[in-house]
Coordinates of C-alpha atoms and ligand atoms in Angstrom, one line a residue:
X262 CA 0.0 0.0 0.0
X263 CA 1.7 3.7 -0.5
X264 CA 0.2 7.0 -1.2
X265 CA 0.5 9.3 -4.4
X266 CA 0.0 12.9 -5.3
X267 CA 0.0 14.9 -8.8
X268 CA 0.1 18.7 -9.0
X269 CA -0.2 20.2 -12.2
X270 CA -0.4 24.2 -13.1
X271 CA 1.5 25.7 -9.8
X272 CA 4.6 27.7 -8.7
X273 CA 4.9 26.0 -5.6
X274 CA 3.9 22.5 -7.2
X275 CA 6.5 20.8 -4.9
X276 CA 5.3 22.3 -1.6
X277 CA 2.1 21.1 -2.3
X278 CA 2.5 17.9 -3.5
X279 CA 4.5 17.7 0.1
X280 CA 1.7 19.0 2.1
X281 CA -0.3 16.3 0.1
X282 CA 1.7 13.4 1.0
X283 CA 2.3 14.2 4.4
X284 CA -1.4 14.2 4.9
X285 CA -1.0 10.4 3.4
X286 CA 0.9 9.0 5.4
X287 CA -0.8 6.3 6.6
X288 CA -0.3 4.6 3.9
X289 CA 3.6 4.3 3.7
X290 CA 6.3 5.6 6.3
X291 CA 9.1 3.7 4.9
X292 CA 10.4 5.8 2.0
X293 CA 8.9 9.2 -0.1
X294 CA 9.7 10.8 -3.0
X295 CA 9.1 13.5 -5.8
X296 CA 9.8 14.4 -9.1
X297 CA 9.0 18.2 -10.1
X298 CA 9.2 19.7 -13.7
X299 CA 9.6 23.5 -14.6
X300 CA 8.4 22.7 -17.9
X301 CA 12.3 21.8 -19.3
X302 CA 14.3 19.6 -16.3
X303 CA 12.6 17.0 -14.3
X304 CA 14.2 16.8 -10.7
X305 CA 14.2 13.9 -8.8
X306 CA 14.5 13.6 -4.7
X307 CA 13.8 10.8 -3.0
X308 CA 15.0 9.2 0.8
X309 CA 13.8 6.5 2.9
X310 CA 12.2 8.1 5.9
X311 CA 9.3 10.5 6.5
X312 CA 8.3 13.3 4.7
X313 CA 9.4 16.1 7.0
X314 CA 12.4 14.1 7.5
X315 CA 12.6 13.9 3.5
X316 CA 11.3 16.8 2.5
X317 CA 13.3 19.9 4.4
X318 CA 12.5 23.4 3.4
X319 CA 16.1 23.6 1.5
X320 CA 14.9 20.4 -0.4
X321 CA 11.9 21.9 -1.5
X322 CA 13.5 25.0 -2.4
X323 CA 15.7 23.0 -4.8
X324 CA 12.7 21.1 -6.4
X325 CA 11.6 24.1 -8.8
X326 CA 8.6 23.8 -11.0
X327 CA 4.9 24.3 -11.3
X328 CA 4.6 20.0 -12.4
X329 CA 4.7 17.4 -9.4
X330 CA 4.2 13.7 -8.4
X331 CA 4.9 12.3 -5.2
X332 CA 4.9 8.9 -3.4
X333 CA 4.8 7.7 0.1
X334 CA 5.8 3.9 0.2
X335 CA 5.1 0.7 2.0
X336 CA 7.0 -1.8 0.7
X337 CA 5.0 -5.2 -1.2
X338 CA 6.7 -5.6 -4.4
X339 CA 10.3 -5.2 -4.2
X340 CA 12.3 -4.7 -1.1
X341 CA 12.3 -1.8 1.7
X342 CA 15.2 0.1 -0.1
X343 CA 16.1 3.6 -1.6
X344 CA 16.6 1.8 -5.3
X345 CA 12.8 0.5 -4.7
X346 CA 11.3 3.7 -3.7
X347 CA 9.1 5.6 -6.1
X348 CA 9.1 8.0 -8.1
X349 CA 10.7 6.1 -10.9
X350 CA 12.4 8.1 -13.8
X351 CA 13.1 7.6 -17.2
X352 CA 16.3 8.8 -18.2
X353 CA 17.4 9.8 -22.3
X354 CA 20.2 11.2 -24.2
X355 CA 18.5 14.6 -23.3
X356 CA 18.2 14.3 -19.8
X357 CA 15.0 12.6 -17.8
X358 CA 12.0 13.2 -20.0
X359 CA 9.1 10.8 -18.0
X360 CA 8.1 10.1 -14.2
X361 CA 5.9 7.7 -12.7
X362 CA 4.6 6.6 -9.1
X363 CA 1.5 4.5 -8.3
X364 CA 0.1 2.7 -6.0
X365 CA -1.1 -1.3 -6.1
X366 CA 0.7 -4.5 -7.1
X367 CA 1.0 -5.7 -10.6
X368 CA 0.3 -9.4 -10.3
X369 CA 1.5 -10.3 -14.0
X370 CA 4.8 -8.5 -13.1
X371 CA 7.5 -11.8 -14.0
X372 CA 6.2 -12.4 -17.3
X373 CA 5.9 -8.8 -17.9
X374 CA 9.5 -7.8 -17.0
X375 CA 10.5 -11.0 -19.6
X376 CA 8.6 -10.2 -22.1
X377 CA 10.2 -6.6 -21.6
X378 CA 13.7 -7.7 -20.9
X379 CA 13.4 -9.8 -24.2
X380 CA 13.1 -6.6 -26.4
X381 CA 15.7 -5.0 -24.5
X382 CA 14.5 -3.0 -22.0
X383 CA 16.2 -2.6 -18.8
X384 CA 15.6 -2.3 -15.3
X385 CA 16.8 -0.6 -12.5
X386 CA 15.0 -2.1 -9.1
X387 CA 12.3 -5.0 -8.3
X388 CA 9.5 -2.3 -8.2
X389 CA 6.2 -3.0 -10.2
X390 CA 5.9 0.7 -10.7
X391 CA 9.1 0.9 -13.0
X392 CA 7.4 -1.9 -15.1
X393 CA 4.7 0.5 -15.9
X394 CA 7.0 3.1 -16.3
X395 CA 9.4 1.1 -18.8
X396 CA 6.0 -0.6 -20.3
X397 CA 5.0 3.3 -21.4
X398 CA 8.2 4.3 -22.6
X399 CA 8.7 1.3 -24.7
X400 CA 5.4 1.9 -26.2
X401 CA 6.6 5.3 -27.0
X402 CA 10.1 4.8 -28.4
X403 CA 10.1 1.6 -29.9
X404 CA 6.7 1.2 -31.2
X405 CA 6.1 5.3 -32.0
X406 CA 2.5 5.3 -29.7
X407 CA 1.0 8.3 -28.5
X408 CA 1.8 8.5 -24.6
X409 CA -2.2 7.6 -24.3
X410 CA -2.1 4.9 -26.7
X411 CA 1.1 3.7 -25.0
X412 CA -0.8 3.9 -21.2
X413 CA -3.8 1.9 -23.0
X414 CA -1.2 -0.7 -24.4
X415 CA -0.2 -1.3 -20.8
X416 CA -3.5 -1.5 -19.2
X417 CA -4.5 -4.3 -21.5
X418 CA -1.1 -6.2 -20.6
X419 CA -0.4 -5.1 -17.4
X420 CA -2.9 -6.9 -14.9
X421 CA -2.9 -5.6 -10.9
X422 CA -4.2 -3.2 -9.3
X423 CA -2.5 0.4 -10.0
X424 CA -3.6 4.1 -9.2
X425 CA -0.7 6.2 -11.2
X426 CA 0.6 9.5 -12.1
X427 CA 3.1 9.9 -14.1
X428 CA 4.6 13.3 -15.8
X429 CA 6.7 14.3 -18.8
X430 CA 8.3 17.7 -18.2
X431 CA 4.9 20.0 -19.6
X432 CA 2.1 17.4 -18.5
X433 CA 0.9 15.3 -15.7
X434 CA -1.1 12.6 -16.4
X435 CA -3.1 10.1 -14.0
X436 CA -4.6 6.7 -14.6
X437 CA -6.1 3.5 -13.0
X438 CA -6.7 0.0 -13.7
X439 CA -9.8 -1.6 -14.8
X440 CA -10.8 -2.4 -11.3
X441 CA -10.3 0.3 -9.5
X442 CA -9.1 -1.5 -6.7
X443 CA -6.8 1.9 -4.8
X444 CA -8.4 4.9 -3.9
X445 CA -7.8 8.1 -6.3
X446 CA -9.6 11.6 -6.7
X447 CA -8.6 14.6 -8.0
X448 CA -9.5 18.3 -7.8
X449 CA -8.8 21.6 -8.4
X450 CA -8.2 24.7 -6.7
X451 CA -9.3 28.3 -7.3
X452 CA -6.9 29.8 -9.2
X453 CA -6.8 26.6 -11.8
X454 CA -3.9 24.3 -10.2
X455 CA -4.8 20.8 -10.4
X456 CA -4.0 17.7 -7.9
X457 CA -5.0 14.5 -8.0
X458 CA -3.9 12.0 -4.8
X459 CA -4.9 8.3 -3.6
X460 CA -7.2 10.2 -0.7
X461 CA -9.5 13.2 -0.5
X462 CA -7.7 14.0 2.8
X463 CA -4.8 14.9 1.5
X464 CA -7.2 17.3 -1.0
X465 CA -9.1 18.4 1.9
X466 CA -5.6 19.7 3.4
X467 CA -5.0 21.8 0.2
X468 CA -8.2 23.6 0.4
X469 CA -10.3 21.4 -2.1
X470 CA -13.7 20.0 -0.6
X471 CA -15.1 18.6 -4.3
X472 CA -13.6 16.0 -5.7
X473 CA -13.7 13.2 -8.6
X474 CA -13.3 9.7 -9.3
X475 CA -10.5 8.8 -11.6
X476 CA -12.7 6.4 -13.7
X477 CA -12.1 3.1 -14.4
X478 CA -9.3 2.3 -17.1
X479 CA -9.1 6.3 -17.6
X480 CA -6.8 8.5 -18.3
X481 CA -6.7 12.1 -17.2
X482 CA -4.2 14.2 -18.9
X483 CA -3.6 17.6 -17.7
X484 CA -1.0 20.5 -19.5
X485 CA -1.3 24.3 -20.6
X486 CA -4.1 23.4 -22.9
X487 CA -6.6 22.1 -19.7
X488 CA -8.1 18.6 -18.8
X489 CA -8.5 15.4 -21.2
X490 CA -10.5 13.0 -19.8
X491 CA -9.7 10.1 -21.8
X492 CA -12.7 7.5 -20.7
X493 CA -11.5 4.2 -21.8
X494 CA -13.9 1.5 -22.3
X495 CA -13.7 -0.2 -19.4
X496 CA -15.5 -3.5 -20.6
X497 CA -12.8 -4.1 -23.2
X498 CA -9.9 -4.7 -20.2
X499 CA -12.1 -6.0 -17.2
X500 CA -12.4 -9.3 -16.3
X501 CA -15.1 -9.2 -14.4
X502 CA -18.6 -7.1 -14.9
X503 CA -17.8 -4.4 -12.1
X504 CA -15.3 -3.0 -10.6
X505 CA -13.6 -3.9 -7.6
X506 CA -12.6 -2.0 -4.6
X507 CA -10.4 -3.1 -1.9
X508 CA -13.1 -3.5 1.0
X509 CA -9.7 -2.8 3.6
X510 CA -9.8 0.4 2.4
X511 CA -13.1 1.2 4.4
X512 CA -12.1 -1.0 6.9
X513 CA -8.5 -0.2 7.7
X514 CA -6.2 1.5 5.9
X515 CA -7.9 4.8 5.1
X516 CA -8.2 7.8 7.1
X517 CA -11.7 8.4 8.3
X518 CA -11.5 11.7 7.0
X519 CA -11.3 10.7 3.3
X520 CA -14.1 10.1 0.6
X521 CA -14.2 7.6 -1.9
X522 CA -15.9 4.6 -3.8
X523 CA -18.6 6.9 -3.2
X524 CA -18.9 6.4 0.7
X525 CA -17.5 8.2 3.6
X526 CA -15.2 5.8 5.4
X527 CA -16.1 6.8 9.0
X528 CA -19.6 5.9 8.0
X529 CA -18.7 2.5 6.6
X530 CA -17.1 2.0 10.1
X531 CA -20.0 3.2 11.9
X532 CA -21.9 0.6 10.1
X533 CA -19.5 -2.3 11.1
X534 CA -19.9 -1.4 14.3
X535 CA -23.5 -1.4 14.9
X536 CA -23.7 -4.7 12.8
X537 CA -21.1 -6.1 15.3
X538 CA -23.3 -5.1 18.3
X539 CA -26.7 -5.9 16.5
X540 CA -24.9 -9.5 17.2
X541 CA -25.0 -9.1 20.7
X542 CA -27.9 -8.2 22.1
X543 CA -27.7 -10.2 25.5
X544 CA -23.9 -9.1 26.1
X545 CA -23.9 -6.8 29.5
X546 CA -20.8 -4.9 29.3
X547 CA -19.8 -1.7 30.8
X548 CA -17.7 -0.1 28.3
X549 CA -16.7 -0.3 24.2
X550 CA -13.4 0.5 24.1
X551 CA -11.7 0.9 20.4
X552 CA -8.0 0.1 19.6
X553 CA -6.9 3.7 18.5
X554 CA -6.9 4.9 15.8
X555 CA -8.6 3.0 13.0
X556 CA -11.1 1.2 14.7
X557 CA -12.5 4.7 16.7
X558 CA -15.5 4.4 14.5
X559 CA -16.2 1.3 14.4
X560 CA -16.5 1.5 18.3
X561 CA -18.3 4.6 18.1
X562 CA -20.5 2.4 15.6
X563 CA -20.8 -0.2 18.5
X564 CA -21.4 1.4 21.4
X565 CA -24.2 4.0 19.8
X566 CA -25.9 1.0 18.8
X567 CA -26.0 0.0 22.1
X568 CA -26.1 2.7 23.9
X569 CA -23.0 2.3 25.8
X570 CA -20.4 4.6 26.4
X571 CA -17.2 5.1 24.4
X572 CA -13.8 4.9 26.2
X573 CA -10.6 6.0 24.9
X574 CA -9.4 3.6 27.4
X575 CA -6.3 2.8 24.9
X576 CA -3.8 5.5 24.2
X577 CA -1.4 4.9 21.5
X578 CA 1.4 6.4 20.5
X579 CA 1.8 8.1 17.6
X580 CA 5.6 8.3 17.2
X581 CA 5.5 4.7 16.3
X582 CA 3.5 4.4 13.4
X583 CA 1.4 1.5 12.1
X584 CA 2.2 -1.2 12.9
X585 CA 0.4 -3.8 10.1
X586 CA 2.6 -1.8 7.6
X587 CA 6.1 -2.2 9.5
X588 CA 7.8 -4.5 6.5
X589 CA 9.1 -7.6 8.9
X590 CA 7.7 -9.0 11.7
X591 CA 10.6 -8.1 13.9
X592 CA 9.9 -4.5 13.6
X593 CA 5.6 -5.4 14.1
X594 CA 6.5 -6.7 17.5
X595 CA 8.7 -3.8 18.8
X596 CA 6.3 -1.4 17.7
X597 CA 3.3 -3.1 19.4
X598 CA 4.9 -3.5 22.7
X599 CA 6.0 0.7 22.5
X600 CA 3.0 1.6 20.8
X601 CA -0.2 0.7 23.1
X602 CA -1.2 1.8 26.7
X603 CA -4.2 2.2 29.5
X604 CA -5.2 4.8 31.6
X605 CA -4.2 4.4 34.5
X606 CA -6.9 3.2 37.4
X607 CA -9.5 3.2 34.5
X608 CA -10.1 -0.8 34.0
X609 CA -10.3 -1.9 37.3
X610 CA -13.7 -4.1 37.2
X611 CA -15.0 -3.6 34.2
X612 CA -16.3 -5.5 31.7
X613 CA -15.1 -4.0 28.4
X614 CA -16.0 -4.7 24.6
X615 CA -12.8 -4.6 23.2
X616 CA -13.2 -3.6 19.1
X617 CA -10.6 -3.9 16.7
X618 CA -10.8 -3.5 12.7
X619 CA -9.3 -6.7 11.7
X620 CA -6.9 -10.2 13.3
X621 CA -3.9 -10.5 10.5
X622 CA -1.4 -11.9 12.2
X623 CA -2.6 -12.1 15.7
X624 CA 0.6 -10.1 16.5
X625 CA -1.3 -7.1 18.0
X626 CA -4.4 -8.4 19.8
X627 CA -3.6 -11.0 22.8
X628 CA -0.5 -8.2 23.6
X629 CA -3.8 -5.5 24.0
X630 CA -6.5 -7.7 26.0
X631 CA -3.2 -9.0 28.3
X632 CA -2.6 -4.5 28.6
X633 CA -6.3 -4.6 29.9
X634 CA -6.4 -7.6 32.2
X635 CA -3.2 -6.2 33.8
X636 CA -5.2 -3.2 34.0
X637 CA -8.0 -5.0 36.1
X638 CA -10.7 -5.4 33.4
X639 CA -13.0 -8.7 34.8
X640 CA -14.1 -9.3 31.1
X641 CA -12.5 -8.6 27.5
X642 CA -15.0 -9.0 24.8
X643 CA -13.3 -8.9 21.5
X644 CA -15.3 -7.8 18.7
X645 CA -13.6 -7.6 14.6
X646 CA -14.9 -5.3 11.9
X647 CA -13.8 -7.6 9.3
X648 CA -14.3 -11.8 8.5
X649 CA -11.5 -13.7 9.2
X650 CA -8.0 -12.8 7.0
X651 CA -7.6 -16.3 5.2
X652 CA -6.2 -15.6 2.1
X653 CA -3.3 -13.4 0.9
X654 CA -3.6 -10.3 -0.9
X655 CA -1.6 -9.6 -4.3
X656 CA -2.9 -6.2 -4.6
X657 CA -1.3 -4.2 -2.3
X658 CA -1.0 -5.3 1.1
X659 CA 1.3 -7.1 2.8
X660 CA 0.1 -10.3 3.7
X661 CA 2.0 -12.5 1.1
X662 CA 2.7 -16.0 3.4
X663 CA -1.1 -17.4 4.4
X664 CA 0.6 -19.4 7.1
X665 CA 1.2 -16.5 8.9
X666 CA -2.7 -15.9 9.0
X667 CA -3.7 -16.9 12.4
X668 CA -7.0 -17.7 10.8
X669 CA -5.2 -20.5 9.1
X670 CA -3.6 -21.7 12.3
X671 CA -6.1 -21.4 14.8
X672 CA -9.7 -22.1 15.0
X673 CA -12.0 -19.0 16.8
X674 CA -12.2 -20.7 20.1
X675 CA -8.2 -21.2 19.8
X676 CA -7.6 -17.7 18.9
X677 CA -9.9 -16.4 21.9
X678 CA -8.1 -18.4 23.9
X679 CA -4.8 -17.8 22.7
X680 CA -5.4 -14.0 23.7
X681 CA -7.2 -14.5 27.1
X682 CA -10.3 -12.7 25.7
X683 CA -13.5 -14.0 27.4
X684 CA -15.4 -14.2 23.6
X685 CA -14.4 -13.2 20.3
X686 CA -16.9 -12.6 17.3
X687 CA -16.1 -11.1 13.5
X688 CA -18.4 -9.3 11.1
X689 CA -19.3 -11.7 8.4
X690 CA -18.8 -11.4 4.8
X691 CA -22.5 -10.8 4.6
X692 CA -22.8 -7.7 7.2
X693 CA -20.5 -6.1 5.8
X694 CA -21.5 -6.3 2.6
X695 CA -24.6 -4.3 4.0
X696 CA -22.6 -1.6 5.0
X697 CA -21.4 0.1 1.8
X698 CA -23.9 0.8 -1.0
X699 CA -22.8 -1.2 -3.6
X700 CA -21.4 -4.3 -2.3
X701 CA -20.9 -6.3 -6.2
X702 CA -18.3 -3.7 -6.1
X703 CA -15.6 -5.2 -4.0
X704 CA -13.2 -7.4 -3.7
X705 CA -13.3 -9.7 -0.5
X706 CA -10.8 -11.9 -1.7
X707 CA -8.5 -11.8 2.1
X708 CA -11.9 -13.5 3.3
X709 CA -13.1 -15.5 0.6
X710 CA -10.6 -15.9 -1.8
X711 CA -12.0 -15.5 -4.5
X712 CA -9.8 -13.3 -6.5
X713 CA -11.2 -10.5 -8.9
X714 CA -7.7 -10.9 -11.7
X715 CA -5.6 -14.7 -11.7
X716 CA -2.5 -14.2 -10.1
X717 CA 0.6 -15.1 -11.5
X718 CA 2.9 -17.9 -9.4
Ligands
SF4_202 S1 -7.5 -9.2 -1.2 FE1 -8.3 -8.0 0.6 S2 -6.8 -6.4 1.0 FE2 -6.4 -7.2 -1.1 S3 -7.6 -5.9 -2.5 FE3 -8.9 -7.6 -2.0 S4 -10.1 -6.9 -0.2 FE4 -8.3 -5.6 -0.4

């Protein structure tokens, strides 16, 4: 998972697209990078770290231009390094002439990188997002295409999920799969700039409160001469009849703040929680008490249905990030045990509904009900806001191994015993289905398995 941003048609295109991806994230704290274009040289900076780490007001005062693209990572294809971090740039004879960052997970990416490889092209890192890249510009040079022809060419080769903006040094342009499986909207602002990014948030932050859809299989092209919106017909590259969102994205990896699929996602999680608590009507508890900060709406979902109060009982902190999106289990386990804590003399005899969005590993969840027992809670009622995670994900989360998916090791009673909860109930597939409007529009494969695109081994 990894955030993007496109700014087209400002003078301060790099401090913007910065502001942008600092309000993402959430969605990738490992590396960040931009590539800005004043309309004749295409900079490139890009660091593993933060964005206010990475992106120092001397930086930005380097990257001139009024053309940006950004990109916060989390690593899935390719490993946690500098080489794999995005944006990727195309360099020619006359300097780098075409940029490209996205977010997803190509899934045909081996026979892609062959079939590429075999005409010559070369590579510089593991990263999908370079295979688009290189895909483009070898529909450009070798095979004289248009730069929309060439992004269409890819499209019908390249199958994963992929929310992209990419830049030549007088245009941005932004495109999505077929599927629409990652978040992206763009905007505009008063005075005519343009930005596009995988969240409205990170709009909402730059003063835009509208915002669109990329479509499906489109391509948006923005330069001096104004907006192209190319609608490709999405029916001649999808292989199934709708789209297909990632149903995490309402669950768990958004921020609550954001818009899109056409739902709010603190209203999606509302509704997960008052489906998980239409489950348990004959529960007495005391308390609903949400692990910060993803699940706060889900609980606030749960206990309005109920009528019981909401405690922040749990305070997290923030200097230690996510911890489902730390690249290697040996980093998810020290940032669990730093990242979690209880108010002090809060527990002591209560019976709590604990809520949590979703069980991956089972890294995070017996170490929190063990924080409240210590605490002197007499009962720990552990309620999910998603099905069990049973199958890996290919399109942009990290969850490539099933055996590490506790729901593959351990039965519900096991699990509830394993974390010395007193009961421990999911949403099903079916709930939540209820709670966004257009439920054929997902995908649910983590739960299910049934996969939206085949998978390449
Ligand atoms: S498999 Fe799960 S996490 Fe991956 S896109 Fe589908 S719903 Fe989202």
């Amino acid at each position: 998972m990894c955030g993007i941003i496109g700014v087209f048609g400002n003078p301060n295109a790099a401090k913007l697209a910065a502001i942008g991806m600092f309000a993402e994230q959430h969605r990738g704290q490992e590396s960040c990078g931009m590539a800005v274009s004043d309309g004749h040289v295409i900079r490139l900076h890009k660091r593993m770290g933060l964005v206010k780490e990475v992106f120092t007001e001397q930086v930005l005062a380097r990257l001139q231009g009024s053309i940006a693209i950004g990109h916060v990572r989390y690593p899935t294809t390719g490993s946690a390094t500098e080489f794999n971090s995005q944006p990727h740039l195309l360099e020619t004879l006359f300097g780098p002439s075409h940029a490209l960052a996205s977010n997803g997970d190509v899934v045909n990416y081996k026979s892609m990188r062959q079939k590429l490889e075999a005409q010559g092209v070369f590579f510089n890192s593991d990263n999908d997002a370079e295979l688009l890249l290189r895909y483009i510009a070898w529909q450009i040079y070798q095979n004289g295409s248009s730069i929309t022809e060439a992004i269409r060419m890819m499209m019908k080769d390249v199958k994963g999920a992929y929310s992209a903006v990419f830049m030549v040094r007088d245009a941005l342009y932004m495109f999505r799969d077929p599927l629409n499986m990652r978040p992206m909207v763009w905007s505009r602002m008063e005075d005519g700039t343009t930005v596009v990014a995988s969240e409205s948030c990170a709009l909402t932050t730059l003063g835009m409160h509208e915002f669109k859809e990329v479509p499906a299989a489109g391509i948006i092209r923005v330069n001096k001469q104004g907006i192209t919106i190319v609608e490709n017909d999405p029916n001649l590259y999808r292989p199934t009849k709708e789209v297909r969102h990632c149903i995490f994205e309402h669950v768990y990896f958004s921020r609550p703040d954001s818009h899109h699929f056409d739902e709010n996602v603190y209203e999606v999680r509302q509704a997960i929680g008052a489906k998980l608590a239409a489950q348990d009507e004959g529960l007495e508890v005391d308390l609903v008490v949400p692990v910060p900060d993803s699940s706060n709406f889900i609980g606030q979902g749960y206990a309005n249905y109920k009528g019981l109060p909401l405690a922040l009982g749990l305070i997290r902190n923030h200097y230690v990030g996510r911890s489902f999106i730390k690249p290697s289990q040996r980093y998810r386990d020290e940032s669990v045990r730093q990242k979690y804590n209880v108010l002090p003399n809060f527990f002591k005899g209560k019976k709590v509904v604990l809520v949590d969005d979703s069980i991956v590993r089972g890294t995070t969840i017996g170490k929190i009900v063990k924080l409240l027992r210590e605490a002197g809670a007499s009962e720990v009622h552990l309620r999910i806001g998603s099905p069990q995670v049973k199958h890996s994900c290919y399109f942009g989360i990290d969850t490539p191994d099933e055996s590490v998916l506790v729901a593959n090791r351990l039965s519900i009673p096991e699990i509830t015993e394993a974390s010395s909860a007193d009961s421990l109930k999911h949403i099903s597939i079916e709930e939540l289905r209820e709670c966004v409007r257009l439920p054929d529009h997902y995908c649910y494969a983590c739960f299910d398995g049934q996969y939206p695109l085949e998978v390449e081994s």
